[in-house]
mmCIF file of C-alpha atoms and ligand atoms in Angstrom:
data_model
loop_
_atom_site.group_PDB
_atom_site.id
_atom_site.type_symbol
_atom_site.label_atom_id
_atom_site.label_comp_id
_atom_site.label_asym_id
_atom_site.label_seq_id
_atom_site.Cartn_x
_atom_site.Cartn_y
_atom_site.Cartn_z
ATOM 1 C CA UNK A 52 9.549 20.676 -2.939
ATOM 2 C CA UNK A 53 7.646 22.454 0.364
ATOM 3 C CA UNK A 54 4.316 21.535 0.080
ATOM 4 C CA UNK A 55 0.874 23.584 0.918
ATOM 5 C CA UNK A 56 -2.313 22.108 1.417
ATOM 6 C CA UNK A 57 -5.229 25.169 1.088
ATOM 7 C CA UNK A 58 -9.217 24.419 0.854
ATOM 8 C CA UNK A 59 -11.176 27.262 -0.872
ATOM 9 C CA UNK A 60 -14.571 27.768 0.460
ATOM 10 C CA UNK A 61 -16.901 29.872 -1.294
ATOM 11 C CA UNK A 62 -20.858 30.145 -1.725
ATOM 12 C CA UNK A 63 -21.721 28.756 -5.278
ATOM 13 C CA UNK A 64 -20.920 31.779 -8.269
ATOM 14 C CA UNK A 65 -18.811 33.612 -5.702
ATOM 15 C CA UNK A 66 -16.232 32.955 -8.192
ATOM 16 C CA UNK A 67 -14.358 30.178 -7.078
ATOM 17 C CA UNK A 68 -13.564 28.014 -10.643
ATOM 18 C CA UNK A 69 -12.599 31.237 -12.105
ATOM 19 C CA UNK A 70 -9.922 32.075 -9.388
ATOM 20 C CA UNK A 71 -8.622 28.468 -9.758
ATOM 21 C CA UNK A 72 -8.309 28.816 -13.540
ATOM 22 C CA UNK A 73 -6.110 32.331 -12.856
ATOM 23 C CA UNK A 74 -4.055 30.843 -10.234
ATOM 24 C CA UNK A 75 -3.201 27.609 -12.883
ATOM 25 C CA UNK A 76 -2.213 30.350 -15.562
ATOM 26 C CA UNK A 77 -0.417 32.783 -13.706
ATOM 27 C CA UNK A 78 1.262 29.886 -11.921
ATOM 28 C CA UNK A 79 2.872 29.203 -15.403
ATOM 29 C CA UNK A 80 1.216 25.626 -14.765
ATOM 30 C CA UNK A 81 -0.170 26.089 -18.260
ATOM 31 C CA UNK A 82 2.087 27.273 -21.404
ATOM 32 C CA UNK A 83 0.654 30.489 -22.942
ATOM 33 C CA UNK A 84 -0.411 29.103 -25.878
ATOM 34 C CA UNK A 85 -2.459 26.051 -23.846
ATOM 35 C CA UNK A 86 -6.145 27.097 -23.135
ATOM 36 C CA UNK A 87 -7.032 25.738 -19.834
ATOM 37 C CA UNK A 88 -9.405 23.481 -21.880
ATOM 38 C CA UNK A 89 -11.795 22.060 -18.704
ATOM 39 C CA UNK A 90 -12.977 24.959 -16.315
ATOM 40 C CA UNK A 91 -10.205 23.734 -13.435
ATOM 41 C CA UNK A 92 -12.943 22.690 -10.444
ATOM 42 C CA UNK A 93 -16.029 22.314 -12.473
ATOM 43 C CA UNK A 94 -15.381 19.438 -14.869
ATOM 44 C CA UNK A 95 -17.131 16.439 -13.847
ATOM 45 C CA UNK A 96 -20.460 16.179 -16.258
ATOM 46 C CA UNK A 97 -22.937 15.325 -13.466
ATOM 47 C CA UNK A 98 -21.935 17.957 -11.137
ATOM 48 C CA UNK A 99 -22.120 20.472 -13.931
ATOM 49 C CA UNK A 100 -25.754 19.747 -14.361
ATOM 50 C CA UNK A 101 -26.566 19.888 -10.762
ATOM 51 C CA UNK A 102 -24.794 22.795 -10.341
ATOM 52 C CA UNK A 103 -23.514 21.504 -7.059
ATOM 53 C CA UNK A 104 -19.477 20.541 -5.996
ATOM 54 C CA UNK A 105 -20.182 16.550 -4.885
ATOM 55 C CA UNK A 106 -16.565 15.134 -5.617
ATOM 56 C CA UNK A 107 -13.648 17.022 -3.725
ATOM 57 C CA UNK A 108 -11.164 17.951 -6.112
ATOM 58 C CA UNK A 109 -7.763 18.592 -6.043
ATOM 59 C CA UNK A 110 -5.535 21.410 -8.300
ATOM 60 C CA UNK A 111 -2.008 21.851 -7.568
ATOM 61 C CA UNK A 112 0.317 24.545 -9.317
ATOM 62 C CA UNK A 113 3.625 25.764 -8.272
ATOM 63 C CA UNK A 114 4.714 28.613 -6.925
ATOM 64 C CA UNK A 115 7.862 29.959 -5.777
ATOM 65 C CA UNK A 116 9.310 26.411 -5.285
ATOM 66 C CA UNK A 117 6.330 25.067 -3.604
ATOM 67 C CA UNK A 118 3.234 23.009 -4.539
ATOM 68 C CA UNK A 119 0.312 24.400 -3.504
ATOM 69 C CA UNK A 120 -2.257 21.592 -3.810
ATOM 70 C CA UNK A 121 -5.846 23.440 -3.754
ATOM 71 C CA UNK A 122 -8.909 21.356 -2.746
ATOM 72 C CA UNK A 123 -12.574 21.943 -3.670
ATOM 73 C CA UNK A 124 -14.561 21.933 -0.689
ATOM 74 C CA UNK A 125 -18.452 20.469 -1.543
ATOM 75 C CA UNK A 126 -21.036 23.359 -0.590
ATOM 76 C CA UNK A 127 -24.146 20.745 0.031
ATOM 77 C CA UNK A 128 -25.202 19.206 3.375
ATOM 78 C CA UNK A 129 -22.427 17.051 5.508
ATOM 79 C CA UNK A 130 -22.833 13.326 4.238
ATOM 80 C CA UNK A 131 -21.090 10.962 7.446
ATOM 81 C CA UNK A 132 -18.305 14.007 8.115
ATOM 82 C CA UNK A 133 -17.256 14.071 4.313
ATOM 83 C CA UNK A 134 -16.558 18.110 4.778
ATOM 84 C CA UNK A 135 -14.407 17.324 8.108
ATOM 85 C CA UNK A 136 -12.304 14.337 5.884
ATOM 86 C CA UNK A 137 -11.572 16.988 3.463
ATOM 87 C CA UNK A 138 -10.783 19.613 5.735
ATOM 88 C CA UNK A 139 -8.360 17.300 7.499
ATOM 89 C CA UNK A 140 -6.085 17.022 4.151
ATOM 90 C CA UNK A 141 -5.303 20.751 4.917
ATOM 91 C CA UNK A 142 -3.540 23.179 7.096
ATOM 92 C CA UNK A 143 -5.656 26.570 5.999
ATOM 93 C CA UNK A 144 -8.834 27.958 3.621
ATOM 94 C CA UNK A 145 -9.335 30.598 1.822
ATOM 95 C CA UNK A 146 -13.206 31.859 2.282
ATOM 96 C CA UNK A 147 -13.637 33.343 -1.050
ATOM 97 C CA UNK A 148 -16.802 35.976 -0.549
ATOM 98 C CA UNK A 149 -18.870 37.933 -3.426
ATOM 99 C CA UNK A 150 -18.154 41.643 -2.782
ATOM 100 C CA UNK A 151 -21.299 42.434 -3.558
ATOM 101 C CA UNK A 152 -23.359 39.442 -1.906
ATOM 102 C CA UNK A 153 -21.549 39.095 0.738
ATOM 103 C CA UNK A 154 -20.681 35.441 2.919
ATOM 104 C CA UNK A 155 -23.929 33.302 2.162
ATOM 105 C CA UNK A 156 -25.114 29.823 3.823
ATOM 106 C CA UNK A 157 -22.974 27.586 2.067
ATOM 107 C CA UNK A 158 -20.023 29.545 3.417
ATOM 108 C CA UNK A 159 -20.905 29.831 6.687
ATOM 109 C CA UNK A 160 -21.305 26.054 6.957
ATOM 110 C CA UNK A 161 -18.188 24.935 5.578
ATOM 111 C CA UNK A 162 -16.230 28.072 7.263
ATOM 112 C CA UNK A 163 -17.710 27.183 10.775
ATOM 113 C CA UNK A 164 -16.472 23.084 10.401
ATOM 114 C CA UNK A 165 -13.169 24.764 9.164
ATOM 115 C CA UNK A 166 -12.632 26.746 12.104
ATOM 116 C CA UNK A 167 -13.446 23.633 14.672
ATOM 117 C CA UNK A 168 -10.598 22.102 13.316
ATOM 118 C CA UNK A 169 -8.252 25.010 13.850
ATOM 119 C CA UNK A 170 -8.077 25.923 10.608
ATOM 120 C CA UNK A 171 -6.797 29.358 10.073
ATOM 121 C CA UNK A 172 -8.565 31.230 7.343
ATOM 122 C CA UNK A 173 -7.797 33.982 4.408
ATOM 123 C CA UNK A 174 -10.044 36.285 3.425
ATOM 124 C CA UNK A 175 -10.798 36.959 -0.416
ATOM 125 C CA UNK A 176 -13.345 39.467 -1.103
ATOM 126 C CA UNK A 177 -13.808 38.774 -4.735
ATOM 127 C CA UNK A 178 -15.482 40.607 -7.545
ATOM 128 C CA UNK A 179 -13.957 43.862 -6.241
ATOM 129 C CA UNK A 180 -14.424 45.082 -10.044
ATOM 130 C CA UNK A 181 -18.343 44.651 -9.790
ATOM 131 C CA UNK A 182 -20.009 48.445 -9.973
ATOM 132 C CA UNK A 183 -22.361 47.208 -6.979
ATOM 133 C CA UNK A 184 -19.155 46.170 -5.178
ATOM 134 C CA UNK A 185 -19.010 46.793 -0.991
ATOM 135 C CA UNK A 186 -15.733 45.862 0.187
ATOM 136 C CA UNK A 187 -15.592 47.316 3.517
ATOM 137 C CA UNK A 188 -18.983 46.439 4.518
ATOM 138 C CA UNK A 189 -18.459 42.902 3.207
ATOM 139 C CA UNK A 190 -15.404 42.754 5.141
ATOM 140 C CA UNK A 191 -17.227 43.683 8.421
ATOM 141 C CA UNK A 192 -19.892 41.132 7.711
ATOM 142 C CA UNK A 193 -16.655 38.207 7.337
ATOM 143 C CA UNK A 194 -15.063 39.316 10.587
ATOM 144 C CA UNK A 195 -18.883 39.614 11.907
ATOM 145 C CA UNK A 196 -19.540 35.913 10.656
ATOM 146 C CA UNK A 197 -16.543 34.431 11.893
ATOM 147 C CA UNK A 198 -17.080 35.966 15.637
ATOM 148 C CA UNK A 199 -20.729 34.274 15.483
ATOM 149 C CA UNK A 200 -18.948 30.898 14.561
ATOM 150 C CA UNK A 201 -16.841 31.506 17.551
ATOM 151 C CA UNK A 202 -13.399 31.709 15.793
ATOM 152 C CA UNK A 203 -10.555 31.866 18.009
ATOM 153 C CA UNK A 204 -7.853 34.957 18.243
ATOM 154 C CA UNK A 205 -5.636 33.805 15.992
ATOM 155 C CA UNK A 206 -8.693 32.867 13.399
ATOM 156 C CA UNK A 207 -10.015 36.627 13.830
ATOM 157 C CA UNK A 208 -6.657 37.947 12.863
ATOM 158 C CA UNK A 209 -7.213 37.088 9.514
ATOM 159 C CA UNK A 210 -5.684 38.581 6.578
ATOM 160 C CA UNK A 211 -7.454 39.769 3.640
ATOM 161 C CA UNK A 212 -6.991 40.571 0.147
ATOM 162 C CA UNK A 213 -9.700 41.684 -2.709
ATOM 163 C CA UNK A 214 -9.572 40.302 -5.651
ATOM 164 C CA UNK A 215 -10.969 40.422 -9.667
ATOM 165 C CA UNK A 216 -10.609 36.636 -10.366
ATOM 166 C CA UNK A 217 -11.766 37.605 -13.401
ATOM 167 C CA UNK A 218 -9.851 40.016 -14.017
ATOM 168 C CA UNK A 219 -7.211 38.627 -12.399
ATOM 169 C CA UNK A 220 -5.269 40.012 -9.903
ATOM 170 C CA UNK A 221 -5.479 40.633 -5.912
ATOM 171 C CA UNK A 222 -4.366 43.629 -3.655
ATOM 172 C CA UNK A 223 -4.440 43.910 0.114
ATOM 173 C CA UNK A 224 -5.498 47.592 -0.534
ATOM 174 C CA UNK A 225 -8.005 48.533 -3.088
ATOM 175 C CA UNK A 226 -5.581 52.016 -3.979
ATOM 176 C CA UNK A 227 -2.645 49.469 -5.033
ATOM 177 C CA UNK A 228 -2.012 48.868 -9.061
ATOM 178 C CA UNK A 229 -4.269 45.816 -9.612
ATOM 179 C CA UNK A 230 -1.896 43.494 -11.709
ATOM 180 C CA UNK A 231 -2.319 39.733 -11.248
ATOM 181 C CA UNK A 232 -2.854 37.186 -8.407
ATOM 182 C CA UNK A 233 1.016 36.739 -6.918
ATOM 183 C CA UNK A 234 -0.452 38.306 -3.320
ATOM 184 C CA UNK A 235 -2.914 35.703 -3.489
ATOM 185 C CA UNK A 236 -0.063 32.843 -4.204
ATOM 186 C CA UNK A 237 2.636 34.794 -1.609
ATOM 187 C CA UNK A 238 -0.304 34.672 1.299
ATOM 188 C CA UNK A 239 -1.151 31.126 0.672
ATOM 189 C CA UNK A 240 3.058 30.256 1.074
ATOM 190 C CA UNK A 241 3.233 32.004 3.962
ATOM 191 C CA UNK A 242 0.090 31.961 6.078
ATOM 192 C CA UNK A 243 -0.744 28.216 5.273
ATOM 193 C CA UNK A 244 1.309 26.043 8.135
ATOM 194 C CA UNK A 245 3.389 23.807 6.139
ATOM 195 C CA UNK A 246 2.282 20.069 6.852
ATOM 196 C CA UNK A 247 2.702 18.610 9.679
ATOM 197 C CA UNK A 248 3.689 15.045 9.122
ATOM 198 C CA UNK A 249 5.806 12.895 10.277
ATOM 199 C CA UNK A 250 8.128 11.304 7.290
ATOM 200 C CA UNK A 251 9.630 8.670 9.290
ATOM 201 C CA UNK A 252 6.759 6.738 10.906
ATOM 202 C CA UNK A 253 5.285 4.209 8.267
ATOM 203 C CA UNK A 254 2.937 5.049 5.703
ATOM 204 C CA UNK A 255 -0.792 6.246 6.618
ATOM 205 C CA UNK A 256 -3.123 7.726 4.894
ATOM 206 C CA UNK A 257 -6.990 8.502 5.171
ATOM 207 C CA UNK A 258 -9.172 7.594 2.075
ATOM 208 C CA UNK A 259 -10.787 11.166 1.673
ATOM 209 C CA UNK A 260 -12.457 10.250 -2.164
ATOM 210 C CA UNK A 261 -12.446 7.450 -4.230
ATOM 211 C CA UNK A 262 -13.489 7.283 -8.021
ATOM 212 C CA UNK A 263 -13.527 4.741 -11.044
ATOM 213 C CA UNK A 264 -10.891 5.649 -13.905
ATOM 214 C CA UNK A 265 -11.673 3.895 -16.964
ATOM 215 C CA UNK A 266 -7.827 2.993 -17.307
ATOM 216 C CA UNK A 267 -6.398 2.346 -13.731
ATOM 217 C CA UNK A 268 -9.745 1.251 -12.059
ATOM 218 C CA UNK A 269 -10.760 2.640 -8.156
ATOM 219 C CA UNK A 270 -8.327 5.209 -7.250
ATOM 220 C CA UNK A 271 -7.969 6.243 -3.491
ATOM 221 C CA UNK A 272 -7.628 10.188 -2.841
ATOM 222 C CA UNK A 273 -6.033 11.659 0.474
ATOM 223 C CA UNK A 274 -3.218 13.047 2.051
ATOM 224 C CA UNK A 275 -0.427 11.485 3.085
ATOM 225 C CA UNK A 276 -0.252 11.417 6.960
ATOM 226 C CA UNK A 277 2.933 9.768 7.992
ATOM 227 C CA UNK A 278 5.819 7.925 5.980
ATOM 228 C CA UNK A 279 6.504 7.015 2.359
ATOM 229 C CA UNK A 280 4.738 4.740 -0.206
ATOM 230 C CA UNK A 281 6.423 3.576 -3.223
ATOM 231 C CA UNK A 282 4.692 1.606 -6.582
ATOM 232 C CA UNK A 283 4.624 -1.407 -5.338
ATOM 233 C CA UNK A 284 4.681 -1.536 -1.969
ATOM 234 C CA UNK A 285 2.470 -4.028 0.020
ATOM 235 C CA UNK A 286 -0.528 -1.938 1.785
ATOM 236 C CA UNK A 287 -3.604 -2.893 4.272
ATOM 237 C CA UNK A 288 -6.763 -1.244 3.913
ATOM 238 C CA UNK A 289 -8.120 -0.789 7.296
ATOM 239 C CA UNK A 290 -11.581 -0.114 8.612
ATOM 240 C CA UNK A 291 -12.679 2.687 11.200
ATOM 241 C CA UNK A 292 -12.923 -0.042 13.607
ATOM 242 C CA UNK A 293 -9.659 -1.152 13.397
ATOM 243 C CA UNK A 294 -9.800 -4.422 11.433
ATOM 244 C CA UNK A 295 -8.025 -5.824 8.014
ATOM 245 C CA UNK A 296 -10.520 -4.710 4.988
ATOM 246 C CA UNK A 297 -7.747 -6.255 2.233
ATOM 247 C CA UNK A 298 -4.415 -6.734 1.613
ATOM 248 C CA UNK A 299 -3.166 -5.375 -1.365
ATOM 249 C CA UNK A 300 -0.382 -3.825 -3.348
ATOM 250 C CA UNK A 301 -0.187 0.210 -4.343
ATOM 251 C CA UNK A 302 0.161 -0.864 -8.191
ATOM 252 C CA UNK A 303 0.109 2.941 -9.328
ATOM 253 C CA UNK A 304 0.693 6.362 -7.340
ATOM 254 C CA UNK A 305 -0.701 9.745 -8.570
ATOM 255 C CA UNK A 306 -0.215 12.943 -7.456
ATOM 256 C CA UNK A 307 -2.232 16.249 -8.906
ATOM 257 C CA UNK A 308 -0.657 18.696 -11.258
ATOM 258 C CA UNK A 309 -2.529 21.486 -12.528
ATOM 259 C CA UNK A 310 -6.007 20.010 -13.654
ATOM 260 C CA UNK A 311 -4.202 16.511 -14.298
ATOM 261 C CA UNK A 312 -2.863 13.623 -12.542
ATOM 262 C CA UNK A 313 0.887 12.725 -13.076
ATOM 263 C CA UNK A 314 2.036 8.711 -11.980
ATOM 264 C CA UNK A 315 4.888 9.297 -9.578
ATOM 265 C CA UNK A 316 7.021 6.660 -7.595
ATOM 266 C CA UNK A 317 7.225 8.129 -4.315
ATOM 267 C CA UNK A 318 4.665 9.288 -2.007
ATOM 268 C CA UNK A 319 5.144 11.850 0.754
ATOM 269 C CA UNK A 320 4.099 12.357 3.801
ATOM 270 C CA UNK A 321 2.528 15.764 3.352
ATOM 271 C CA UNK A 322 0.978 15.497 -0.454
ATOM 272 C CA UNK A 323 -2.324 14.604 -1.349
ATOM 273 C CA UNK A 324 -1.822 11.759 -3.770
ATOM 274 C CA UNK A 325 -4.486 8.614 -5.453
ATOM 275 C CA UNK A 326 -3.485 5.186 -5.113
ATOM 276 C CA UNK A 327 -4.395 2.109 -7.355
ATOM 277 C CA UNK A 328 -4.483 -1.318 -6.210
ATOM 278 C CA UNK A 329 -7.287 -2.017 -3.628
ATOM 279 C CA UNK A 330 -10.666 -3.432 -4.284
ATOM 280 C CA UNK A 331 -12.908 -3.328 -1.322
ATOM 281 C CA UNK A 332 -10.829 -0.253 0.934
ATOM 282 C CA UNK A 333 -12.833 3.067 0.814
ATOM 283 C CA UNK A 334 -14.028 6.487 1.888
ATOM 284 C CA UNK A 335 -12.788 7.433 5.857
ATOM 285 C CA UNK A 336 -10.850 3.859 5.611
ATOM 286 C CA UNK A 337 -7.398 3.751 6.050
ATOM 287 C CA UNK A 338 -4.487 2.948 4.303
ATOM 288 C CA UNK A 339 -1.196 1.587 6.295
ATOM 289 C CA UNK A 340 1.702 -0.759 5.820
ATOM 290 C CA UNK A 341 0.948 -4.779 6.502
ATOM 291 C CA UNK A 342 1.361 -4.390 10.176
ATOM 292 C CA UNK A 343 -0.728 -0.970 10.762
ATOM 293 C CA UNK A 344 -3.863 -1.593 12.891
ATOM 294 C CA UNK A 345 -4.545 1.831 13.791
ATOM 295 C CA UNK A 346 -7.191 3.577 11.657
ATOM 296 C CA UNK A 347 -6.508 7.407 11.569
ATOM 297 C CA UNK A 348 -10.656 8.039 11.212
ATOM 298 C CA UNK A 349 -11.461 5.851 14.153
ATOM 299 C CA UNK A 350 -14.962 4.528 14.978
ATOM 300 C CA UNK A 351 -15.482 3.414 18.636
ATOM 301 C CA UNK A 352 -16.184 -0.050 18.356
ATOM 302 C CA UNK A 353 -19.394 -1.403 19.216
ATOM 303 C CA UNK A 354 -19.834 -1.932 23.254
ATOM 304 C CA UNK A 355 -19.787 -6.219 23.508
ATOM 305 C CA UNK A 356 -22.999 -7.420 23.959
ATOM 306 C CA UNK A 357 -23.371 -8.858 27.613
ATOM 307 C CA UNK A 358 -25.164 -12.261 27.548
ATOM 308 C CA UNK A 359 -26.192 -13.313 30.876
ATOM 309 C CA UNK A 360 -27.330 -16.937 32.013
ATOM 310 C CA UNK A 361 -28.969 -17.811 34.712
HETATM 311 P P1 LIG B 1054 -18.186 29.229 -8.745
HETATM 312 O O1 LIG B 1054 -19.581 28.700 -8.784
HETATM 313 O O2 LIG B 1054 -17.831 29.722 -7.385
HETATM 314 O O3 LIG B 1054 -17.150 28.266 -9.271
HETATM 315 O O4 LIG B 1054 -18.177 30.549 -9.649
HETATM 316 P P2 LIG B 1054 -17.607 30.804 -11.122
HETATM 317 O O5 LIG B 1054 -16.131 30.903 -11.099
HETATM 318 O O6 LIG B 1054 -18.222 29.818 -12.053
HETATM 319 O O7 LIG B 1054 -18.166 32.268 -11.378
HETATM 320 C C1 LIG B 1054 -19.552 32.552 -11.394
HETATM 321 C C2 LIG B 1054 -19.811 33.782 -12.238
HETATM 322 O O8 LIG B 1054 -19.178 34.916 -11.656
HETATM 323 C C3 LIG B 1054 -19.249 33.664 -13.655
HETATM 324 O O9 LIG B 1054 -20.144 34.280 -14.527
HETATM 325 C C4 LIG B 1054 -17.943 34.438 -13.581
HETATM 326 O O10 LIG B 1054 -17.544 34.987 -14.804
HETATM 327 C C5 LIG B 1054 -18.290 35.515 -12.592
HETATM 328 N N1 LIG B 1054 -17.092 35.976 -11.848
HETATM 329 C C6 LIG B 1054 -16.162 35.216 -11.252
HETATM 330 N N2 LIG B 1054 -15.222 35.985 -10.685
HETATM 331 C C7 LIG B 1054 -15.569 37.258 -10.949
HETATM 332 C C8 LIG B 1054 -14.984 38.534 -10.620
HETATM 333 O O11 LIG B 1054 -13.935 38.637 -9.983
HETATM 334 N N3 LIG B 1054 -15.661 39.643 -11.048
HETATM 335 C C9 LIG B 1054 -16.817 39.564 -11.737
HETATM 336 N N4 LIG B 1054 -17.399 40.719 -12.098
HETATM 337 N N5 LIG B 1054 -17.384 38.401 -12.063
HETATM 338 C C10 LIG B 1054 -16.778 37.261 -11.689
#
């Protein structure tokens, strides 16, 4: 299956959980008789109390014969380029903007790292419904935005849609029928690049998250750069700087479906996936075969301290 790799930016209550949760059930990811029991991006107890995104997240669904894996992007201050890590697992974001409130702080930050790494972006003025709603001036204020963070041509030609996720659906014109979110899922398929990754070089990939399950221990989130890993398969955690954290074996492979984790056997380069198995390896470390030196986040190593005699 083609594979898409989409961040959603949005300020916080722009509306962002509630477009994930429409995308999962019009995506037929969840049977209509299955409530989509935890609110898709918003589940982890902690962040819920703070209010604030801290853990990227990953939802995938299906569409048309591909997976389109949807990350979380977190909204607070830049922690040691966390935002950039995340932003390098995909190929385009959708800036999700209140129609009403228009592109806030939290947007503009993420939006501007976004765009430094070439990142092409989709508009989605959301809460078109809202009585207070101001598309077109919202609009200008995005395009307006994007020119201050010094987005390139092909960033400015952006496409748009507006969008109820509440209600859900999204049109690229505000006079079409309004009947569910399928633009929304056609423009991610085709404006997103497909990944590029190279499936025959050995397995890389850059630790983007890492978390404790209570059943399979510290699991590893990123994408896939290069190559294949199967269960099982010997693995090297690798510093920034280059040298051997741990060897290890990749004792279980997950990849994301829906709101859930599934164990597959195969990882591609391409999909984000979470790998079991290494003790000491963490965030912006990399993960290789036995013989990779190469980190993909790489550090300059320290300048060697001169000693001088005389
Ligand atoms: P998040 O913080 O970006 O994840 O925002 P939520 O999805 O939690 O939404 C914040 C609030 O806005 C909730 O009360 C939603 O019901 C409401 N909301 C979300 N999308 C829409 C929309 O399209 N129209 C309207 N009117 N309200 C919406």
């Amino acid at each position: 299956m083609e594979i898409r790799n989409v961040a959603i930016i949005a300020h916080v209550d722009h509306g962002k959980t509630t477009l994930v949760d429409g995308l999962l059930k019009q995506s037929g990811t969840f049977r209509d008789n299955q409530k989509v029991a935890e609110r898709a991006m918003d589940s982890n107890d902690l962040e819920r109390e703070r209010g604030i995104t801290i853990l990227a997240k990953c939802t995938s669904v299906e569409w048309d014969g591909y997976r389109l894996n949807i990350v979380d992007t977190p909204g607070h201050a830049d922690f040691g380029g966390e935002v950039e890590r995340i932003l390098s697992m995909v190929d385009g974001v959708v800036v999700l903007v209140d129609a009403a409130e228009g592109p806030m702080p939290q947007t503009k930050f993420v939006t501007q790292k976004a765009l430094g790494l070439g990142l092409k972006p989709i508009i989605v003025i959301n809460k078109a419904d809202r009585p207070d709603a101001r598309p077109n001036e919202v609009l200008d204020e995005c395009f307006d935005l994007l020119v201050a963070l010094d987005a390139n041509e092909e960033q400015l030609d952006f496409p748009v849609l507006y969008a109820s996720a509440k209600e859900g659906w999204a049109v690229t014109d505000l006079s079409e029928p309004k009947e569910n979110l399928h633009p929304l899922f056609d423009l991610i398929v085709r404006h997103v690049k497909a990944p590029e990754v190279n499936e025959n070089a050995p397995f890389r990939m850059l630790v983007t998250t890492i978390e404790s399950n209570p059943y399979l221990g510290r699991l590893l989130t990123g994408r896939v750069e290069s190559g294949v890993l199967k269960t099982n398969d010997p693995i090297k955690g690798l510093s920034r700087k280059g040298g051997k954290i741990e060897d290890a074996r990749a004792t279980k492979i997950l990849a994301f479906r829906g709101l859930e984790r599934e164990t597959i056997t195969a990882a591609r380069a391409g999909d984000i996936v979470s790998v079991a198995g290494l003790v000491r390896t963490t965030v912006a470390d990399t993960l290789g075969t036995p013989e990779e030196t190469e980190p993909l986040d790489a550090q300059p190593i320290d300048p060697p301290t001169i000693s001088m005699t005389f």
